[in-house]
Short mmCIF file of C-alpha atoms in Angstrom, two decimals:
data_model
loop_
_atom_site.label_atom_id
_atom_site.label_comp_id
_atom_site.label_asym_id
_atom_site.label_seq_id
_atom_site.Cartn_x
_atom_site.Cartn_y
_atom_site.Cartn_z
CA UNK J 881 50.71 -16.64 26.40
CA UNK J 882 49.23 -14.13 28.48
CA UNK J 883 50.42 -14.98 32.03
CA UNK J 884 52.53 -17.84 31.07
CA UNK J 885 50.73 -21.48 32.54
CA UNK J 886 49.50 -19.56 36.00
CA UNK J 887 46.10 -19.54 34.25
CA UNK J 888 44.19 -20.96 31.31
CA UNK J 889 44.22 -18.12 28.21
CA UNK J 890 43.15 -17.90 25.12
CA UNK J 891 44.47 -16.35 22.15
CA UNK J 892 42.97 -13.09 20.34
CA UNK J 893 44.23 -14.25 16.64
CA UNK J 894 41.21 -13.99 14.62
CA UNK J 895 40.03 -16.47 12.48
CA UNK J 896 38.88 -15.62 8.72
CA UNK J 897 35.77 -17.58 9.09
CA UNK J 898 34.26 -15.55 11.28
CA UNK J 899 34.23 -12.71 9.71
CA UNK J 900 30.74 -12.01 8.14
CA UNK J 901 28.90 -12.68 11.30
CA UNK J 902 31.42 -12.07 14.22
CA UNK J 903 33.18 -8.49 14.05
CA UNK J 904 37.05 -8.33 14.87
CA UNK J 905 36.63 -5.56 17.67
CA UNK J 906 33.86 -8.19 18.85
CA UNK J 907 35.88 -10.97 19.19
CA UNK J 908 38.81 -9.37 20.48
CA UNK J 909 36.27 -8.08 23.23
CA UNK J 910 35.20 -11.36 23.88
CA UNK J 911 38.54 -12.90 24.51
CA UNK J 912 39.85 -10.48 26.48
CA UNK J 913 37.02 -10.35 29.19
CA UNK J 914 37.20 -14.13 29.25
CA UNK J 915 40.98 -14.09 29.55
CA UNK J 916 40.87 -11.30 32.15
CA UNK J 917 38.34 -12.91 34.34
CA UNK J 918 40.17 -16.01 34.27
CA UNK J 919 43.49 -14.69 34.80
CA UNK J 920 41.67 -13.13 38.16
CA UNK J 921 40.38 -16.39 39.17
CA UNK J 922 43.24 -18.46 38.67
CA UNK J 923 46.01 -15.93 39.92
CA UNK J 924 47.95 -17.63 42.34
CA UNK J 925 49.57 -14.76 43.82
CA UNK J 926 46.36 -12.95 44.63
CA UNK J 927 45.44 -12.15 48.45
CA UNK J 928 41.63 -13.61 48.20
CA UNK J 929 43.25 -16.69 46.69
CA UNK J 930 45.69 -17.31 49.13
CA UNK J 931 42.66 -16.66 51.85
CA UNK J 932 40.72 -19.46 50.13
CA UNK J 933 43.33 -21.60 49.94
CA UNK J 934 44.31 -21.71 53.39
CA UNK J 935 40.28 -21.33 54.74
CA UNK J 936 39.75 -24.50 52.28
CA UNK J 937 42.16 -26.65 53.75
CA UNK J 938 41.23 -25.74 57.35
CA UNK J 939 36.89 -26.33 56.38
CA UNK J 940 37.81 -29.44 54.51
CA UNK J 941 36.93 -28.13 51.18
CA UNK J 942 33.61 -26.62 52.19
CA UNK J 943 34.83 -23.13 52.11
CA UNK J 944 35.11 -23.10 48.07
CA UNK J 945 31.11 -24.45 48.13
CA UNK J 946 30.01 -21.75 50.26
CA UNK J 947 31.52 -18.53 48.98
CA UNK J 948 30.26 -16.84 46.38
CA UNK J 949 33.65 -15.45 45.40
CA UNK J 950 36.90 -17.45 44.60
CA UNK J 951 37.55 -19.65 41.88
CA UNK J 952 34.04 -21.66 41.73
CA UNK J 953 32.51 -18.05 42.34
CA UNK J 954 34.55 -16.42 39.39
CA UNK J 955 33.94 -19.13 37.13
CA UNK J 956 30.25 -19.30 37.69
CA UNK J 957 29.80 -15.37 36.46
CA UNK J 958 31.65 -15.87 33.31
CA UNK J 959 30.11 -19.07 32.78
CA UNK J 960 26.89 -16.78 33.37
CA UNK J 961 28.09 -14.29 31.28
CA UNK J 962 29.09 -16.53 27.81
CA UNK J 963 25.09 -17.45 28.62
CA UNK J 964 23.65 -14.43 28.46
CA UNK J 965 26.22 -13.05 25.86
CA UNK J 966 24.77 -16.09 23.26
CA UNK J 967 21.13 -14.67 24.13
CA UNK J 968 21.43 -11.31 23.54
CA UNK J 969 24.41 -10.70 21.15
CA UNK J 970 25.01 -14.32 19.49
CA UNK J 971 21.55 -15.19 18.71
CA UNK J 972 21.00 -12.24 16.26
CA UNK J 973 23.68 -13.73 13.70
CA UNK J 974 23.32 -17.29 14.69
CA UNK J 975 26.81 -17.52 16.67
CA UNK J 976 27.40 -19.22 19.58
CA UNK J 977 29.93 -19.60 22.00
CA UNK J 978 30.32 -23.32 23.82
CA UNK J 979 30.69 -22.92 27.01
CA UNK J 980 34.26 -23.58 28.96
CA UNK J 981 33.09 -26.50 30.96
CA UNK J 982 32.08 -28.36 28.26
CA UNK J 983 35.44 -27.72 26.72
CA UNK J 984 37.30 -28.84 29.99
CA UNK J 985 38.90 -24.94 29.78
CA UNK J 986 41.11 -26.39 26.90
CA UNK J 987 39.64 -24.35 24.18
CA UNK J 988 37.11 -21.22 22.92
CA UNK J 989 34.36 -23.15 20.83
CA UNK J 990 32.65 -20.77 18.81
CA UNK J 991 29.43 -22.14 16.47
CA UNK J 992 28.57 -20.64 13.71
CA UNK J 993 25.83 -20.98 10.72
CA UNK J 994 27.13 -22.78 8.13
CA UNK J 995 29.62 -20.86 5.63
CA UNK J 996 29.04 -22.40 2.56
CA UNK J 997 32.57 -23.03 1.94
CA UNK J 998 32.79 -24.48 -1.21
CA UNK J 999 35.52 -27.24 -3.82
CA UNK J 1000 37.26 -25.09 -6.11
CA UNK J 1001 38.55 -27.18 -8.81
CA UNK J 1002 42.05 -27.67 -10.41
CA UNK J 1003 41.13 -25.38 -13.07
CA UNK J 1004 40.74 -22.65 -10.56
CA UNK J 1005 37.15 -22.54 -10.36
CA UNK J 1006 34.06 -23.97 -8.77
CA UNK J 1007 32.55 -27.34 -9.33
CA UNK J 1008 29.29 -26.91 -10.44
CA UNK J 1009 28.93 -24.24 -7.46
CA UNK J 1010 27.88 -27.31 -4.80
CA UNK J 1011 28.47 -27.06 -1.02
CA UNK J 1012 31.45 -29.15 0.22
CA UNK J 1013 30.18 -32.54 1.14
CA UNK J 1014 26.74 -34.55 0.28
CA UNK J 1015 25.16 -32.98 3.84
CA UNK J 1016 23.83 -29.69 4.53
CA UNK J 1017 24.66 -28.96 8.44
CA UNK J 1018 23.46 -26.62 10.61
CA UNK J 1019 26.78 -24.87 11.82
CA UNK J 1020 30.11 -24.89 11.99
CA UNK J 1021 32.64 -24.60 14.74
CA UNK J 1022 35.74 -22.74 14.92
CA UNK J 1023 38.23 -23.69 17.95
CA UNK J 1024 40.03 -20.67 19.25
#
């Protein structure tokens, strides 16, 4: 827990699976600017969030619609950002990150190609070297 509950955070342990096609140092880099910029966002003892606070109640709301900074402002960027982050850097390897919104801000989706896992048997070794399960899909996703 980064900053306790004050804001939604995600944690940086990396999971096996993603290793072939999503780099430790990578990941870590992801997390943390999504972390940071949500810590900023959500901080409630910032000055700017205060301000909006205070110019939302008196505007009836209308103040958060208008700005282009505060919460809806900060969360539109990194929204933004996990966009153009699956077109340049995600869409080499196949990876992609689902984006918060669709996750309510509960957890990091990340898609991946699928992995091939496959049944090793009670003997120790493969069964005849098939894919687990009768259907091939298309990725994979690992909740962070």
């Amino acid at each position: 827990m980064v900053v306790g509950d004050l804001a939604p955070c995600y944690s940086n342990i990396y999971p096996e699976i993603l290793d072939p096609l999503l780099p430790e140092p990578e990941f870590r880099y992801i997390i943390q600017h999504i972390n940071n910029t949500l810590i900023k966002a959500f901080d409630p003892f910032r000055v700017a969030n205060w301000i909006d606070g205070v110019l939302g109640l008196l505007t009836g709301w209308f103040w958060e619609d208008f700005r282009p900074g505060g919460v809806k402002g900060e969360l539109k960027r990194l929204d933004a950002w996990i966009e153009e982050w699956n077109r340049t850097v995600g869409a080499q390897d196949g990876v992609k990150l689902i984006g918060l919104r669709r996750t309510g801000y509960l957890c990091l989706d990340i898609q991946i190609p699928d992995p091939q896992v496959r049944v090793i048997g009670s003997d120790g070794e493969g069964e005849h070297n098939e894919p687990m399960g009768n259907n091939v899909t298309p990725g994979l996703g690992v909740t962070v």
